[in-house]
PDB file of C-alpha atoms in Angstrom:
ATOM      1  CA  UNK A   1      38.351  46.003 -34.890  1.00 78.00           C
ATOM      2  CA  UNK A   2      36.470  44.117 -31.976  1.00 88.00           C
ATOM      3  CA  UNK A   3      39.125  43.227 -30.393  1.00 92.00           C
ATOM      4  CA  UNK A   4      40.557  46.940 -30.113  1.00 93.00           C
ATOM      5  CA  UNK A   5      37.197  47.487 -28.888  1.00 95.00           C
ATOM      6  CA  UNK A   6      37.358  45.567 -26.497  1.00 96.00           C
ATOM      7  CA  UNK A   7      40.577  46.230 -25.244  1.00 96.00           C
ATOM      8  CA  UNK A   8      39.931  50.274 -25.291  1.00 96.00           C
ATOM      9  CA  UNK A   9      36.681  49.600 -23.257  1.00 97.00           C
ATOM     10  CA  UNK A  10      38.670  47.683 -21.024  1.00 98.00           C
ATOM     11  CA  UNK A  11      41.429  50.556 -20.260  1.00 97.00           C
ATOM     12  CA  UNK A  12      38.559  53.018 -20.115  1.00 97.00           C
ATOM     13  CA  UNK A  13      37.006  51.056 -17.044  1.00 97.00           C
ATOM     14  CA  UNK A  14      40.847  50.358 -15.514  1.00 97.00           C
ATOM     15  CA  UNK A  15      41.726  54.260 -15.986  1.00 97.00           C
ATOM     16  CA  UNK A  16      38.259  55.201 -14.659  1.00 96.00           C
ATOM     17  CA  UNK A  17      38.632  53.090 -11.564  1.00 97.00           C
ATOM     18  CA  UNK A  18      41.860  53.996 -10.906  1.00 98.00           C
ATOM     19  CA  UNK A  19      40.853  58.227 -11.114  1.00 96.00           C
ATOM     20  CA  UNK A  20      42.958  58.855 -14.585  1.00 97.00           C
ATOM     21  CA  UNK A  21      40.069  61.025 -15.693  1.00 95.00           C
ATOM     22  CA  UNK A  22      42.315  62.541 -18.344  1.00 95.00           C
ATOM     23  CA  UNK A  23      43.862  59.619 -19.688  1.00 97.00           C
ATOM     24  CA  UNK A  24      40.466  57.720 -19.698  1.00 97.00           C
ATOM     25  CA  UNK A  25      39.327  60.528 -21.690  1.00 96.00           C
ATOM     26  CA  UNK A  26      42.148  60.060 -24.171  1.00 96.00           C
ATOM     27  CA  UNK A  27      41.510  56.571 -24.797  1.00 97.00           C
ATOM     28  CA  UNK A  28      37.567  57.344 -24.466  1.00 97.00           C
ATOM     29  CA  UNK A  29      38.598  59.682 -27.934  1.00 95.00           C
ATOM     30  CA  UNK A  30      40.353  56.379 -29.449  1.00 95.00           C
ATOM     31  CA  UNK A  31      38.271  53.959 -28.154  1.00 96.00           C
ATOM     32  CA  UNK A  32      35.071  56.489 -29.867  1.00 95.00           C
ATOM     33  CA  UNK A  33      37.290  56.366 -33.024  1.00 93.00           C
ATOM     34  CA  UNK A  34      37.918  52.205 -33.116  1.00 95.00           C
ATOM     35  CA  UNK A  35      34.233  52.169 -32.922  1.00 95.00           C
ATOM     36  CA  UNK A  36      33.537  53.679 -35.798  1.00 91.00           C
ATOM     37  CA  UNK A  37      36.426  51.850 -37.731  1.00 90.00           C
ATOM     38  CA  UNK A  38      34.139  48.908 -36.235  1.00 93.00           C
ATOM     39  CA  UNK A  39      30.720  50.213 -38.182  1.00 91.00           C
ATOM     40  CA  UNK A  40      29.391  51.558 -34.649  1.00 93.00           C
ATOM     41  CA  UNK A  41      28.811  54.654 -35.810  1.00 91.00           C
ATOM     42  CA  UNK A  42      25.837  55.635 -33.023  1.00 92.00           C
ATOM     43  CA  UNK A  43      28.095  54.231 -30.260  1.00 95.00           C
ATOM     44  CA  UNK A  44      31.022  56.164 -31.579  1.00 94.00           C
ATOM     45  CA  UNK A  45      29.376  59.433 -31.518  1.00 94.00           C
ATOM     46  CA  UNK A  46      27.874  58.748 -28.076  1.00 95.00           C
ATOM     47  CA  UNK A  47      31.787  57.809 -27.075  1.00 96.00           C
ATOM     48  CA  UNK A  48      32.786  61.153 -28.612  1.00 95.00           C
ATOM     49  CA  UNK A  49      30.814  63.306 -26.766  1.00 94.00           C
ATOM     50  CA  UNK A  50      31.901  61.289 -23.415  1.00 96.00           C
ATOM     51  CA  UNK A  51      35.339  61.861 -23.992  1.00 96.00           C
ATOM     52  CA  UNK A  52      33.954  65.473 -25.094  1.00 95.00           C
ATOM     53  CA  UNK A  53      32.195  66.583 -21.976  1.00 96.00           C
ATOM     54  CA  UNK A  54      35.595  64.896 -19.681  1.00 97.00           C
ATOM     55  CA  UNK A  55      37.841  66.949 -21.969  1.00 96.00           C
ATOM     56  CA  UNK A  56      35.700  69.839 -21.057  1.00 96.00           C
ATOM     57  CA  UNK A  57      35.479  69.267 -16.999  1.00 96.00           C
ATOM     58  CA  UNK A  58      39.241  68.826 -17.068  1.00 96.00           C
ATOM     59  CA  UNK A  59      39.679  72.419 -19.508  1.00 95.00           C
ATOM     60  CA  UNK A  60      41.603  70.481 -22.122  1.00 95.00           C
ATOM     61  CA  UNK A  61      40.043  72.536 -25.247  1.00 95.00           C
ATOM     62  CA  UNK A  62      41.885  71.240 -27.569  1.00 95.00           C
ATOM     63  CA  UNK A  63      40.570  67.834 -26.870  1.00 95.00           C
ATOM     64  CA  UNK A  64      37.272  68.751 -26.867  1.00 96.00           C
ATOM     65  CA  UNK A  65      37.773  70.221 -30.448  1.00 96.00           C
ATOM     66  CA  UNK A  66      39.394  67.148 -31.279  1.00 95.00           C
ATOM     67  CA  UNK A  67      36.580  65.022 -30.514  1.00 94.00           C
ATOM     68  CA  UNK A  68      33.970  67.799 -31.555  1.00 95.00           C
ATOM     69  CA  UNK A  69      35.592  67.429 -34.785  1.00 94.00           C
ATOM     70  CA  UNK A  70      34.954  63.970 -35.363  1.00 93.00           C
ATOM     71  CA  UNK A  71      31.092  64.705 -34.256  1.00 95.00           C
ATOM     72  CA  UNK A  72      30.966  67.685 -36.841  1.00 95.00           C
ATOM     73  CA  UNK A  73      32.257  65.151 -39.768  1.00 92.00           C
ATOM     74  CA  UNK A  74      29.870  62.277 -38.591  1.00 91.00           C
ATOM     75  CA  UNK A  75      26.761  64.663 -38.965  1.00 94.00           C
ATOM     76  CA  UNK A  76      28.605  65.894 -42.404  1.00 93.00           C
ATOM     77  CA  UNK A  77      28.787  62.756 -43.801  1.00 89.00           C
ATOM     78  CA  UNK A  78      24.909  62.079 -42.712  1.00 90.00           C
ATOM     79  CA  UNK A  79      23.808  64.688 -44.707  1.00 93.00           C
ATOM     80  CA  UNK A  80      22.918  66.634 -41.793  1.00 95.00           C
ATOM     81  CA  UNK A  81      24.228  70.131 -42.356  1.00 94.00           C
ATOM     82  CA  UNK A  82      22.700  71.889 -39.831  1.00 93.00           C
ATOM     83  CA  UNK A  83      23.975  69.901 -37.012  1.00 94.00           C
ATOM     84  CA  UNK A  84      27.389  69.634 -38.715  1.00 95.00           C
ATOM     85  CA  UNK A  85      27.341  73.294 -38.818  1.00 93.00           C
ATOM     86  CA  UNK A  86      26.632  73.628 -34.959  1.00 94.00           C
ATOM     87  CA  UNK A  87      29.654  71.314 -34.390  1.00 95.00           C
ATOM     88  CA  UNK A  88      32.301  72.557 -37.036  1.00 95.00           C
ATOM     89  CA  UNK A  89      31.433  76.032 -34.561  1.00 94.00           C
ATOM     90  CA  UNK A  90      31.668  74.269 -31.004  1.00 94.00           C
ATOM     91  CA  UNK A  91      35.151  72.605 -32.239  1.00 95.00           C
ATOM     92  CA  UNK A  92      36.792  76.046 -34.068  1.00 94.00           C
ATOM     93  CA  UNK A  93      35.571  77.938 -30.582  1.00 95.00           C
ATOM     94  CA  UNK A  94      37.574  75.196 -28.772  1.00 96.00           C
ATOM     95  CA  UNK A  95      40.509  75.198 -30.683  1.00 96.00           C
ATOM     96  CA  UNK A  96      40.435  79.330 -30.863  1.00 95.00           C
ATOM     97  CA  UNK A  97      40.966  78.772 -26.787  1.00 95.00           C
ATOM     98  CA  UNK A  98      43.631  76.564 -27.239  1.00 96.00           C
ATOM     99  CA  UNK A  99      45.061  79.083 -30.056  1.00 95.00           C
ATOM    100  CA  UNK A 100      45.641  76.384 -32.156  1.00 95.00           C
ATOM    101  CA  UNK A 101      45.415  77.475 -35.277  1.00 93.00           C
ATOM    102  CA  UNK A 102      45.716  74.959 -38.161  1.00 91.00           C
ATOM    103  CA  UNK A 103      42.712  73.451 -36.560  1.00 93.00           C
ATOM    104  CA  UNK A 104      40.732  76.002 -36.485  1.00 93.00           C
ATOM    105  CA  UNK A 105      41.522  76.796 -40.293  1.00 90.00           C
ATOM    106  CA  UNK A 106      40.263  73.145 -40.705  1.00 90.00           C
ATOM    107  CA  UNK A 107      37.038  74.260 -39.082  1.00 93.00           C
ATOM    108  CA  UNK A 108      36.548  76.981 -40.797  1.00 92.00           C
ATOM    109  CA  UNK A 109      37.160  75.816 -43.954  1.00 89.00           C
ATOM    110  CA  UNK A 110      34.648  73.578 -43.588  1.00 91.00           C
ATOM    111  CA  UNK A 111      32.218  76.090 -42.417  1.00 93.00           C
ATOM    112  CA  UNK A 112      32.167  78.200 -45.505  1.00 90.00           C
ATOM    113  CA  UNK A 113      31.649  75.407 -47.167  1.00 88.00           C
ATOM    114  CA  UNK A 114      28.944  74.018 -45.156  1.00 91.00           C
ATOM    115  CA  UNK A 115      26.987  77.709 -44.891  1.00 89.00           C
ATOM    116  CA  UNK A 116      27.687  77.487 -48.848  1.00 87.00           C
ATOM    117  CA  UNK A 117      25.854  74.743 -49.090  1.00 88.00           C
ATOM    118  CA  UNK A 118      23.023  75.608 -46.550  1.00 90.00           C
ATOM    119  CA  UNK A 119      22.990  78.959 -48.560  1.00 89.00           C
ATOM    120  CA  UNK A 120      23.920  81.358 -45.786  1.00 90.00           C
ATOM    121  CA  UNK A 121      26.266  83.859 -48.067  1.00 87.00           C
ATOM    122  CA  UNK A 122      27.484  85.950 -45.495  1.00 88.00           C
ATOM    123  CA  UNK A 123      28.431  83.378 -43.214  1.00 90.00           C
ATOM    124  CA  UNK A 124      29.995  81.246 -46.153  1.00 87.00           C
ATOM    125  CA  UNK A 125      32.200  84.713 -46.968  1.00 86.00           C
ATOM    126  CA  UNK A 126      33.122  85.179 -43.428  1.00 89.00           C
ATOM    127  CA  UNK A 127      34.233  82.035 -42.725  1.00 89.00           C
ATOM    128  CA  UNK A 128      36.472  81.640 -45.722  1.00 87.00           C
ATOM    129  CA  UNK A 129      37.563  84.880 -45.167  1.00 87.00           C
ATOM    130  CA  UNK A 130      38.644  83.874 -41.693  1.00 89.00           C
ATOM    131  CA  UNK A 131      39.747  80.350 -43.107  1.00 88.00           C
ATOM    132  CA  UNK A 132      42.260  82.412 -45.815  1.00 86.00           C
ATOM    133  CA  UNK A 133      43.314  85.208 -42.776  1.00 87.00           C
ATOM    134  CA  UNK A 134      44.467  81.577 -41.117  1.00 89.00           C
ATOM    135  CA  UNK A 135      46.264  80.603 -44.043  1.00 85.00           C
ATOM    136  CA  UNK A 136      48.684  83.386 -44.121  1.00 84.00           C
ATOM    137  CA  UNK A 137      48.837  83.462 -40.368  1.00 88.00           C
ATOM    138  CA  UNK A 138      50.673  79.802 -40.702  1.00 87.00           C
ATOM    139  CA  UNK A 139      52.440  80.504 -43.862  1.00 84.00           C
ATOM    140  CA  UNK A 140      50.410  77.985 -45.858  1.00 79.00           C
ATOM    141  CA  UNK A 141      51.923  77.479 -49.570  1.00 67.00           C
ATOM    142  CA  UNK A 142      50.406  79.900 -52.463  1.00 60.00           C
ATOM    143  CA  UNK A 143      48.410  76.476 -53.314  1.00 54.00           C
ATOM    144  CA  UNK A 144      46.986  76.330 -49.756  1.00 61.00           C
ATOM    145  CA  UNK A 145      46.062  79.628 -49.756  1.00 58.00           C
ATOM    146  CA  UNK A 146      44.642  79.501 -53.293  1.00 56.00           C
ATOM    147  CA  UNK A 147      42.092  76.739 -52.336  1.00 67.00           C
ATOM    148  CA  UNK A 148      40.476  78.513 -49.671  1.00 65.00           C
ATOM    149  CA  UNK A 149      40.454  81.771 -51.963  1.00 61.00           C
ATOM    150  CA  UNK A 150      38.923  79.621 -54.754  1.00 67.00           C
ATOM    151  CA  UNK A 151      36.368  78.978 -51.921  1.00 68.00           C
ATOM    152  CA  UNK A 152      36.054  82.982 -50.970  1.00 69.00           C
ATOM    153  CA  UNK A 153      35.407  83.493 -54.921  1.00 66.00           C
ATOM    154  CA  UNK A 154      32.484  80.672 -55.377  1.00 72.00           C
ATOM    155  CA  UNK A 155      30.810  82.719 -51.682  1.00 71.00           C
ATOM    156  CA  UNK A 156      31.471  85.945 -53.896  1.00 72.00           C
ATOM    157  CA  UNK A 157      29.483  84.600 -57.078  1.00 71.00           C
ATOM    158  CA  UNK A 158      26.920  82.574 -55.173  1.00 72.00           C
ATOM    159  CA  UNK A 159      26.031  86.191 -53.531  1.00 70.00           C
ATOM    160  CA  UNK A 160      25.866  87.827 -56.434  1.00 67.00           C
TER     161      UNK A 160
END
């Protein structure tokens, strides 16, 4: 894993130099994800919301979901919900722009989860209501669409 490090640093600095803003913001999104791979979890993030905020000056949403993404599951796994929560919403916004939608179900998905958790009903419901619309928007399998309305029923009796 150090090596790729090193070697994804390396094209980072080449593209930079060079003015390949968008492809050193690619690799900035692999070389963030290598870093983590690594155990670098603080540098990752940091590397994610680089390759974020170039994603974002070039108007490459879906990029900058893809990368929020990674930052929503890194504050997930932490055990920090409320952050998590603010970044499962910057990504689905992003990937709403860039209409796609199987990443956005992803996002929300994990939203009504995450407001589950956090105990926000309404925004739990919505979100796996918006999650299941998704579904059938992409033609997701009966099972597919069972799991997120498995999650729709659990916001309906947590409400109750």
């Amino acid at each position: 894993a150090d090596e790729a490090v090193a070697t994804l640093r390396r094209a980072v600095a080449d593209l930079e130099a060079a003015g390949e803003r968008a492809r050193a913001g690619l690799v900035m999104s692999s070389l963030a994800t290598a870093l983590g791979y690594a155990g670098q979890r603080r540098e990752a993030l940091r590397m994610h919301r680089e390759a974020m905020r170039v994603h974002e000056e070039l108007g490459a949403r879906r990029m900058v979901g893809v990368d929020g993404l990674s930052v929503a599951v890194h504050f997930a796994l932490e055990g920090d919900l409320v952050e998590a929560e603010h970044w499962f919403t910057t990504c689905q916004d992003a990937f709403r722009d860039a209409e796609d939608l199987f990443a956005e179900q992803i996002c929300q998905s994990n939203l009504a989860h995450l407001n589950l958790e956090l105990g926000r009903w309404d925004a739990s419901e919505a979100s796996a209501a918006r999650a299941l619309d998704l579904d059938r928007k992409l033609g997701f399998t009966d099972g597919q669409v069972g799991l997120a309305a498995r999650e729709q029923a659990r916001c309906d009796a947590a409400a109750a």
